[in-house]
Amino acid sequence: MTRRLRLGMVGGGQGAFIGAVHRLAARMDDHYELVAAALSSDPERAAASATELRLPRSYSDYREMAQQESARPDGIEVVAIVTPNHLHAPVATAFLEAGIHVICDKPLAMTLEEGQTLAALATQRQRLFAVTHTYSGYPMVRHARALVAAGELGELRYVQVEYLQDWLSEPLEASGNRQAAWRTDPERTGRAGCLGDIGTHAWQLAAFISGQLPETISAELHTFVPGRRVDDHVQVWMRYANSARGSLIASQVASGEENRLVLRLYGSRASLVFSQEEPNQLWFTPLAGQAQRLTRGRTASPAATHATRVPAGHPEGYLEAFAQLYTDAALRIHAMQAGVSPPPETDDLPTVEEGVNGMRFIDAVLDSHHAEGAWVPL
């Protein structure tokens, strides 16, 4: 890559956690320059946020931003969408129609139909649409995926994934916490609370590493905090085509937990365990053999090497994983602009198709829950 891509951002103004994460991730490997943004729909807050970031161009309307940037010879080439969920689809639509590549937070949209429409539009306009499933950027996650693809586990038998947090154990949405307020508001977060927020991460990680999606699921949602309008706990049973079984638990009311995302895969020959809170290691245990602690920086797979920045023993974490998605997106965009095939190491980048799979998962969980846990197809 010979130059930085011109990046825009929608959302992520003053006080927004995820906007700052995206900006750090985009800058880490020096493939982007943030030149324009609609950081808030409030003109004053948008301007103040842009001034803090020393941005050349500020907007308060994303539609105006898409139109004006697409008309400029130095306009943005890719936009990061870091808004609450209800704006993902309309913002992405505006920029895709303007011929601008998209990097979007998950879940992809409010409904499966919206997600499918976005996927079709991205294909029609021949634009990259990346979805920031952050945990797929970890080197050891990519190494685990490579091990499974190489058959090191044998035939998959059981998939177990859990994502546990405790930050919504109390009604923070009633105390002025802005993050809690929109994430528990069905008008802004959608029909799925915990399910859409972290359940989709657990779902994507299990599919990303195992290489498989279940055929049918049985699910239950629950809301523990009185007065909350969306779920804060979900549990799912899964059945796979090869007769493998699986389970998924996601909870934002698990007292004492911080960000416990753990995946366990059990095959006929070996097992794998990955824990997001210890992302620089992966446990591989052959049947009747010794448990092996594999560490980042000492793995030989090209996928892990591609996502590694510093030598073994120097920890990499969440921001580096996020940055990996931005780097893979940049590699793909440059390849598209040059009219050549993207580097094969970018095949691990989550795209709009995985976003659609996430929406299909949400719909299936909701359908099963409303049918008292009935098994439903995906």
Short mmCIF file of C-alpha atoms in Angstrom, two decimals:
data_model
loop_
_atom_site.label_atom_id
_atom_site.label_comp_id
_atom_site.label_asym_id
_atom_site.label_seq_id
_atom_site.Cartn_x
_atom_site.Cartn_y
_atom_site.Cartn_z
CA MET A 1 0.00 0.00 0.00
CA THR A 2 1.46 3.30 -1.11
CA ARG A 3 -0.78 5.76 0.66
CA ARG A 4 -3.29 6.17 3.47
CA LEU A 5 -6.97 5.75 2.73
CA ARG A 6 -9.18 8.77 3.40
CA LEU A 7 -11.51 7.72 6.22
CA GLY A 8 -14.78 9.21 7.43
CA MET A 9 -16.77 8.43 10.55
CA VAL A 10 -20.45 8.62 11.49
CA GLY A 11 -21.13 8.66 15.23
CA GLY A 12 -18.43 8.45 17.87
CA GLY A 13 -18.50 12.01 19.18
CA GLN A 14 -17.64 13.29 22.65
CA GLY A 15 -18.09 10.64 25.35
CA ALA A 16 -18.56 7.74 22.92
CA PHE A 17 -16.41 4.74 23.86
CA ILE A 18 -16.49 2.84 20.59
CA GLY A 19 -15.72 5.85 18.40
CA ALA A 20 -12.38 6.33 20.12
CA VAL A 21 -11.63 2.61 19.74
CA HIS A 22 -12.27 2.78 16.00
CA ARG A 23 -10.03 5.83 15.62
CA LEU A 24 -7.18 4.19 17.51
CA ALA A 25 -7.58 0.98 15.52
CA ALA A 26 -7.57 2.83 12.21
CA ARG A 27 -4.37 4.70 13.07
CA MET A 28 -2.41 1.85 14.63
CA ASP A 29 -1.01 0.39 11.42
CA ASP A 30 -1.03 3.76 9.62
CA HIS A 31 -3.31 2.81 6.74
CA TYR A 32 -5.91 5.56 7.20
CA GLU A 33 -6.26 9.30 7.67
CA LEU A 34 -9.49 10.52 9.31
CA VAL A 35 -10.51 13.59 7.29
CA ALA A 36 -14.28 13.99 7.73
CA ALA A 37 -17.02 12.98 10.14
CA ALA A 38 -20.58 13.41 11.28
CA LEU A 39 -19.81 12.78 14.93
CA SER A 40 -23.23 13.82 16.19
CA SER A 41 -26.64 14.81 14.82
CA ASP A 42 -26.44 17.86 17.08
CA PRO A 43 -24.54 20.53 15.06
CA GLU A 44 -22.83 22.09 18.09
CA ARG A 45 -21.72 18.77 19.53
CA ALA A 46 -20.61 17.57 16.10
CA ALA A 47 -18.50 20.70 15.59
CA ALA A 48 -17.02 20.56 19.10
CA SER A 49 -16.12 16.89 18.68
CA ALA A 50 -14.50 17.56 15.29
CA THR A 51 -12.49 20.45 16.72
CA GLU A 52 -11.12 18.20 19.47
CA LEU A 53 -9.98 15.72 16.82
CA ARG A 54 -8.63 18.46 14.50
CA LEU A 55 -10.75 17.22 11.61
CA PRO A 56 -10.73 19.22 8.37
CA ARG A 57 -14.44 18.66 7.63
CA SER A 58 -17.39 18.26 9.99
CA TYR A 59 -21.04 17.47 9.27
CA SER A 60 -24.12 17.04 11.42
CA ASP A 61 -26.09 15.12 8.75
CA TYR A 62 -24.70 11.84 7.42
CA ARG A 63 -26.70 12.16 4.19
CA GLU A 64 -25.10 15.50 3.45
CA MET A 65 -21.72 14.01 4.31
CA ALA A 66 -22.17 11.11 1.90
CA GLN A 67 -23.26 13.40 -0.94
CA GLN A 68 -20.59 16.04 -0.46
CA GLU A 69 -17.71 13.62 0.17
CA SER A 70 -18.53 11.53 -2.90
CA ALA A 71 -18.41 14.69 -5.03
CA ARG A 72 -14.99 15.83 -3.81
CA PRO A 73 -11.78 14.73 -5.56
CA ASP A 74 -10.26 14.37 -2.09
CA GLY A 75 -13.41 12.89 -0.52
CA ILE A 76 -13.44 9.91 1.80
CA GLU A 77 -12.99 6.43 0.35
CA VAL A 78 -14.32 4.47 3.32
CA VAL A 79 -16.62 5.30 6.25
CA ALA A 80 -16.70 3.85 9.77
CA ILE A 81 -20.21 3.57 11.22
CA VAL A 82 -20.13 3.69 15.03
CA THR A 83 -23.70 4.73 15.81
CA PRO A 84 -26.40 2.97 17.83
CA ASN A 85 -27.87 0.00 15.98
CA HIS A 86 -30.95 1.70 14.51
CA LEU A 87 -28.76 3.90 12.31
CA HIS A 88 -26.49 1.21 10.88
CA ALA A 89 -28.66 0.36 7.87
CA PRO A 90 -29.68 3.90 6.80
CA VAL A 91 -26.14 5.25 7.19
CA ALA A 92 -24.56 2.30 5.37
CA THR A 93 -27.12 2.63 2.58
CA ALA A 94 -26.34 6.32 2.07
CA PHE A 95 -22.60 5.72 1.77
CA LEU A 96 -22.84 2.58 -0.37
CA GLU A 97 -25.10 4.43 -2.78
CA ALA A 98 -22.47 7.20 -2.88
CA GLY A 99 -19.84 4.63 -3.88
CA ILE A 100 -18.01 4.60 -0.53
CA HIS A 101 -16.70 1.48 1.23
CA VAL A 102 -18.16 0.68 4.68
CA ILE A 103 -16.76 -0.55 8.01
CA CYS A 104 -19.70 -1.04 10.39
CA ASP A 105 -20.23 -2.08 13.98
CA LYS A 106 -22.40 -5.09 14.73
CA PRO A 107 -25.16 -6.10 14.76
CA LEU A 108 -25.43 -5.29 11.08
CA ALA A 109 -28.97 -3.88 11.14
CA MET A 110 -32.27 -3.92 13.02
CA THR A 111 -33.79 -6.75 10.97
CA LEU A 112 -32.68 -9.62 8.77
CA GLU A 113 -34.39 -7.99 5.79
CA GLU A 114 -32.35 -4.81 6.28
CA GLY A 115 -29.16 -6.85 6.48
CA GLN A 116 -29.94 -8.78 3.29
CA THR A 117 -30.68 -5.53 1.47
CA LEU A 118 -27.32 -4.11 2.58
CA ALA A 119 -25.49 -7.22 1.39
CA ALA A 120 -27.16 -6.99 -2.01
CA LEU A 121 -26.35 -3.28 -2.29
CA ALA A 122 -22.69 -3.82 -1.40
CA THR A 123 -22.46 -6.48 -4.11
CA GLN A 124 -24.24 -4.29 -6.66
CA ARG A 125 -22.00 -1.28 -5.97
CA GLN A 126 -18.88 -3.48 -5.73
CA ARG A 127 -17.86 -1.99 -2.40
CA LEU A 128 -16.27 -3.61 0.63
CA PHE A 129 -18.57 -3.95 3.63
CA ALA A 130 -16.66 -5.06 6.72
CA VAL A 131 -18.31 -5.80 10.08
CA THR A 132 -16.23 -5.26 13.21
CA HIS A 133 -16.45 -8.61 14.95
CA THR A 134 -13.35 -7.63 16.89
CA TYR A 135 -12.40 -10.97 18.38
CA SER A 136 -11.75 -12.51 14.98
CA GLY A 137 -8.73 -10.19 14.74
CA TYR A 138 -6.76 -11.92 17.51
CA PRO A 139 -3.75 -13.90 16.23
CA MET A 140 -4.59 -16.91 18.39
CA VAL A 141 -8.20 -16.92 17.18
CA ARG A 142 -6.91 -17.03 13.61
CA HIS A 143 -4.48 -19.77 14.55
CA ALA A 144 -7.32 -21.76 16.10
CA ARG A 145 -9.34 -21.36 12.91
CA ALA A 146 -6.37 -22.63 10.90
CA LEU A 147 -5.94 -25.66 13.20
CA VAL A 148 -9.59 -26.63 12.82
CA ALA A 149 -9.49 -26.16 9.04
CA ALA A 150 -6.40 -28.40 8.89
CA GLY A 151 -8.30 -31.20 10.66
CA GLU A 152 -6.23 -31.12 13.85
CA LEU A 153 -9.34 -31.61 16.03
CA GLY A 154 -10.75 -34.43 13.93
CA GLU A 155 -14.53 -34.48 13.51
CA LEU A 156 -16.24 -31.72 15.49
CA ARG A 157 -18.41 -33.05 18.32
CA TYR A 158 -19.21 -30.22 20.72
CA VAL A 159 -19.06 -26.41 20.53
CA GLN A 160 -19.38 -24.46 23.77
CA VAL A 161 -19.20 -20.66 23.86
CA GLU A 162 -20.01 -18.22 26.66
CA TYR A 163 -19.89 -14.44 26.84
CA LEU A 164 -20.42 -13.14 30.36
CA GLN A 165 -20.45 -9.56 31.66
CA ASP A 166 -21.91 -7.94 34.76
CA TRP A 167 -22.09 -4.26 33.78
CA LEU A 168 -25.90 -4.28 33.34
CA SER A 169 -26.64 -6.11 36.58
CA GLU A 170 -28.29 -2.92 37.85
CA PRO A 171 -30.61 -0.53 35.96
CA LEU A 172 -27.90 1.84 34.73
CA GLU A 173 -30.22 3.02 31.98
CA ALA A 174 -32.25 4.84 34.63
CA SER A 175 -29.21 6.65 36.06
CA GLY A 176 -28.09 8.67 33.04
CA ASN A 177 -25.56 6.16 31.65
CA ARG A 178 -25.69 6.85 27.93
CA GLN A 179 -24.26 3.50 26.85
CA ALA A 180 -26.80 1.61 28.95
CA ALA A 181 -29.62 3.90 27.81
CA TRP A 182 -29.38 3.19 24.10
CA ARG A 183 -28.40 -0.47 24.50
CA THR A 184 -31.59 -1.15 26.49
CA ASP A 185 -33.90 0.96 24.31
CA PRO A 186 -35.73 -1.22 21.74
CA GLU A 187 -36.11 1.79 19.43
CA ARG A 188 -32.33 2.15 19.15
CA THR A 189 -30.91 -1.29 19.88
CA GLY A 190 -33.63 -3.40 18.24
CA ARG A 191 -35.59 -6.36 19.57
CA ALA A 192 -32.44 -8.03 20.90
CA GLY A 193 -30.65 -6.59 23.94
CA CYS A 194 -27.89 -8.80 25.29
CA LEU A 195 -28.58 -11.14 22.37
CA GLY A 196 -27.68 -8.50 19.79
CA ASP A 197 -24.95 -6.79 21.78
CA ILE A 198 -22.74 -9.70 22.86
CA GLY A 199 -24.67 -12.80 21.82
CA THR A 200 -23.81 -12.06 18.19
CA HIS A 201 -20.11 -11.87 19.11
CA ALA A 202 -20.27 -15.32 20.73
CA TRP A 203 -22.15 -16.68 17.72
CA GLN A 204 -19.67 -15.25 15.23
CA LEU A 205 -16.61 -16.46 17.16
CA ALA A 206 -17.94 -20.02 17.33
CA ALA A 207 -18.71 -20.05 13.61
CA PHE A 208 -15.45 -18.32 12.69
CA ILE A 209 -13.21 -20.85 14.43
CA SER A 210 -15.28 -24.01 13.90
CA GLY A 211 -16.04 -23.22 10.26
CA GLN A 212 -19.61 -24.41 10.79
CA LEU A 213 -23.05 -22.99 11.47
CA PRO A 214 -25.70 -25.05 13.23
CA GLU A 215 -28.77 -26.19 11.31
CA THR A 216 -31.26 -25.74 14.15
CA ILE A 217 -31.34 -24.06 17.56
CA SER A 218 -33.48 -23.99 20.70
CA ALA A 219 -33.30 -20.79 22.75
CA GLU A 220 -34.54 -18.91 25.76
CA LEU A 221 -34.23 -15.20 26.56
CA HIS A 222 -34.67 -13.69 29.99
CA THR A 223 -34.72 -10.24 31.57
CA PHE A 224 -33.50 -10.19 35.18
CA VAL A 225 -33.52 -6.44 35.90
CA PRO A 226 -37.07 -5.22 36.65
CA GLY A 227 -38.40 -2.70 34.18
CA ARG A 228 -35.80 -3.42 31.51
CA ARG A 229 -37.38 -3.59 28.05
CA VAL A 230 -34.92 -5.97 26.37
CA ASP A 231 -33.27 -9.24 27.33
CA ASP A 232 -30.16 -9.23 29.51
CA HIS A 233 -29.52 -13.00 29.40
CA VAL A 234 -29.74 -15.63 26.63
CA GLN A 235 -29.06 -19.37 26.41
CA VAL A 236 -29.07 -21.41 23.22
CA TRP A 237 -28.76 -25.10 22.32
CA MET A 238 -27.41 -25.90 18.84
CA ARG A 239 -27.48 -28.89 16.48
CA TYR A 240 -25.04 -29.20 13.57
CA ALA A 241 -25.34 -31.07 10.26
CA ASN A 242 -22.61 -33.57 11.18
CA SER A 243 -24.50 -34.46 14.41
CA ALA A 244 -22.27 -32.20 16.54
CA ARG A 245 -23.97 -30.35 19.38
CA GLY A 246 -23.37 -26.93 20.85
CA SER A 247 -24.37 -24.44 23.52
CA LEU A 248 -24.16 -20.66 23.76
CA ILE A 249 -24.69 -18.51 26.82
CA ALA A 250 -24.53 -14.71 26.83
CA SER A 251 -25.30 -12.65 29.91
CA GLN A 252 -24.81 -9.04 30.97
CA VAL A 253 -25.96 -9.71 34.52
CA ALA A 254 -23.33 -12.30 35.51
CA SER A 255 -22.05 -10.75 38.73
CA GLY A 256 -18.28 -10.60 39.01
CA GLU A 257 -17.58 -11.11 35.31
CA GLU A 258 -15.81 -8.46 33.25
CA ASN A 259 -15.61 -9.54 29.60
CA ARG A 260 -15.46 -13.33 29.75
CA LEU A 261 -15.72 -14.61 26.19
CA VAL A 262 -14.59 -18.25 26.12
CA LEU A 263 -14.84 -20.78 23.31
CA ARG A 264 -14.28 -24.53 23.72
CA LEU A 265 -14.23 -26.87 20.75
CA TYR A 266 -14.14 -30.64 21.19
CA GLY A 267 -13.34 -32.96 18.30
CA SER A 268 -12.74 -36.67 17.91
CA ARG A 269 -8.95 -36.16 18.13
CA ALA A 270 -8.35 -33.02 20.22
CA SER A 271 -9.84 -29.94 21.86
CA LEU A 272 -9.21 -26.18 21.73
CA VAL A 273 -9.91 -23.53 24.37
CA PHE A 274 -9.64 -19.78 23.77
CA SER A 275 -10.35 -17.11 26.40
CA GLN A 276 -10.63 -13.49 25.31
CA GLU A 277 -9.33 -12.23 28.64
CA GLU A 278 -6.07 -14.12 27.95
CA PRO A 279 -5.88 -13.57 24.19
CA ASN A 280 -2.18 -14.32 23.70
CA GLN A 281 -2.62 -18.02 24.38
CA LEU A 282 -4.59 -20.98 23.12
CA TRP A 283 -4.92 -24.38 24.76
CA PHE A 284 -4.69 -27.42 22.47
CA THR A 285 -5.13 -30.87 24.02
CA PRO A 286 -4.89 -34.07 21.97
CA LEU A 287 -7.02 -37.01 23.03
CA ALA A 288 -5.14 -38.87 25.81
CA GLY A 289 -2.25 -36.43 25.37
CA GLN A 290 -0.67 -33.50 27.20
CA ALA A 291 -2.34 -30.09 27.24
CA GLN A 292 -0.32 -27.68 25.10
CA ARG A 293 -0.26 -23.95 25.78
CA LEU A 294 0.26 -22.28 22.40
CA THR A 295 1.37 -18.64 22.59
CA ARG A 296 1.19 -15.70 20.23
CA GLY A 297 4.47 -14.99 18.49
CA ARG A 298 5.54 -18.65 18.49
CA THR A 299 2.85 -20.05 16.22
CA ALA A 300 3.79 -20.87 12.67
CA SER A 301 0.47 -20.47 10.85
CA PRO A 302 0.44 -17.68 8.25
CA ALA A 303 -2.92 -16.49 9.60
CA ALA A 304 -1.51 -15.87 13.08
CA THR A 305 1.72 -14.36 11.75
CA HIS A 306 -0.24 -11.92 9.59
CA ALA A 307 -2.08 -10.65 12.69
CA THR A 308 1.01 -10.37 14.92
CA ARG A 309 2.86 -7.09 15.48
CA VAL A 310 5.37 -7.57 18.30
CA PRO A 311 7.64 -10.43 19.46
CA ALA A 312 6.49 -13.23 21.74
CA GLY A 313 6.08 -12.22 25.36
CA HIS A 314 4.97 -8.68 24.48
CA PRO A 315 1.19 -8.82 25.00
CA GLU A 316 -1.18 -7.79 22.24
CA GLY A 317 -4.83 -7.24 23.03
CA TYR A 318 -8.20 -5.76 22.12
CA LEU A 319 -6.98 -2.67 20.29
CA GLU A 320 -4.56 -4.67 18.16
CA ALA A 321 -7.33 -7.12 17.26
CA PHE A 322 -9.54 -4.21 16.26
CA ALA A 323 -6.67 -2.71 14.26
CA GLN A 324 -6.25 -6.01 12.40
CA LEU A 325 -9.74 -5.67 10.97
CA TYR A 326 -8.92 -2.16 9.76
CA THR A 327 -5.66 -3.36 8.22
CA ASP A 328 -7.35 -6.25 6.42
CA ALA A 329 -10.03 -3.86 5.16
CA ALA A 330 -7.36 -1.47 3.85
CA LEU A 331 -5.57 -4.30 2.05
CA ARG A 332 -8.81 -5.32 0.40
CA ILE A 333 -9.81 -1.79 -0.60
CA HIS A 334 -6.41 -1.09 -2.15
CA ALA A 335 -6.66 -4.36 -4.08
CA MET A 336 -10.13 -3.44 -5.33
CA GLN A 337 -8.91 -0.02 -6.42
CA ALA A 338 -6.00 -1.63 -8.26
CA GLY A 339 -8.24 -4.22 -9.91
CA VAL A 340 -6.34 -7.18 -8.46
CA SER A 341 -7.26 -10.05 -6.16
CA PRO A 342 -7.01 -9.24 -2.43
CA PRO A 343 -4.22 -10.93 -0.45
CA PRO A 344 -5.34 -14.36 0.79
CA GLU A 345 -4.50 -13.44 4.39
CA THR A 346 -7.44 -10.99 4.34
CA ASP A 347 -9.91 -13.87 3.92
CA ASP A 348 -10.37 -13.80 7.71
CA LEU A 349 -11.95 -10.32 7.61
CA PRO A 350 -15.62 -10.47 8.72
CA THR A 351 -17.84 -9.00 6.01
CA VAL A 352 -21.49 -8.21 5.44
CA GLU A 353 -22.25 -11.90 4.87
CA GLU A 354 -21.27 -12.68 8.47
CA GLY A 355 -23.37 -9.71 9.51
CA VAL A 356 -26.36 -11.28 7.76
CA ASN A 357 -25.64 -14.59 9.52
CA GLY A 358 -25.77 -12.69 12.81
CA MET A 359 -29.17 -11.24 11.95
CA ARG A 360 -30.40 -14.69 10.96
CA PHE A 361 -29.23 -15.96 14.37
CA ILE A 362 -31.09 -13.17 16.18
CA ASP A 363 -34.31 -13.98 14.32
CA ALA A 364 -34.00 -17.70 15.04
CA VAL A 365 -33.39 -17.11 18.76
CA LEU A 366 -36.39 -14.81 18.99
CA ASP A 367 -38.58 -17.27 17.09
CA SER A 368 -37.53 -20.15 19.34
CA HIS A 369 -37.98 -18.12 22.50
CA HIS A 370 -41.51 -17.06 21.54
CA ALA A 371 -42.28 -20.72 20.74
CA GLU A 372 -41.23 -21.81 24.26
CA GLY A 373 -37.84 -23.09 23.17
CA ALA A 374 -38.96 -24.99 20.08
CA TRP A 375 -36.23 -26.11 17.68
CA VAL A 376 -36.15 -23.76 14.71
CA PRO A 377 -34.02 -23.79 11.53
CA LEU A 378 -31.51 -21.12 10.63
#
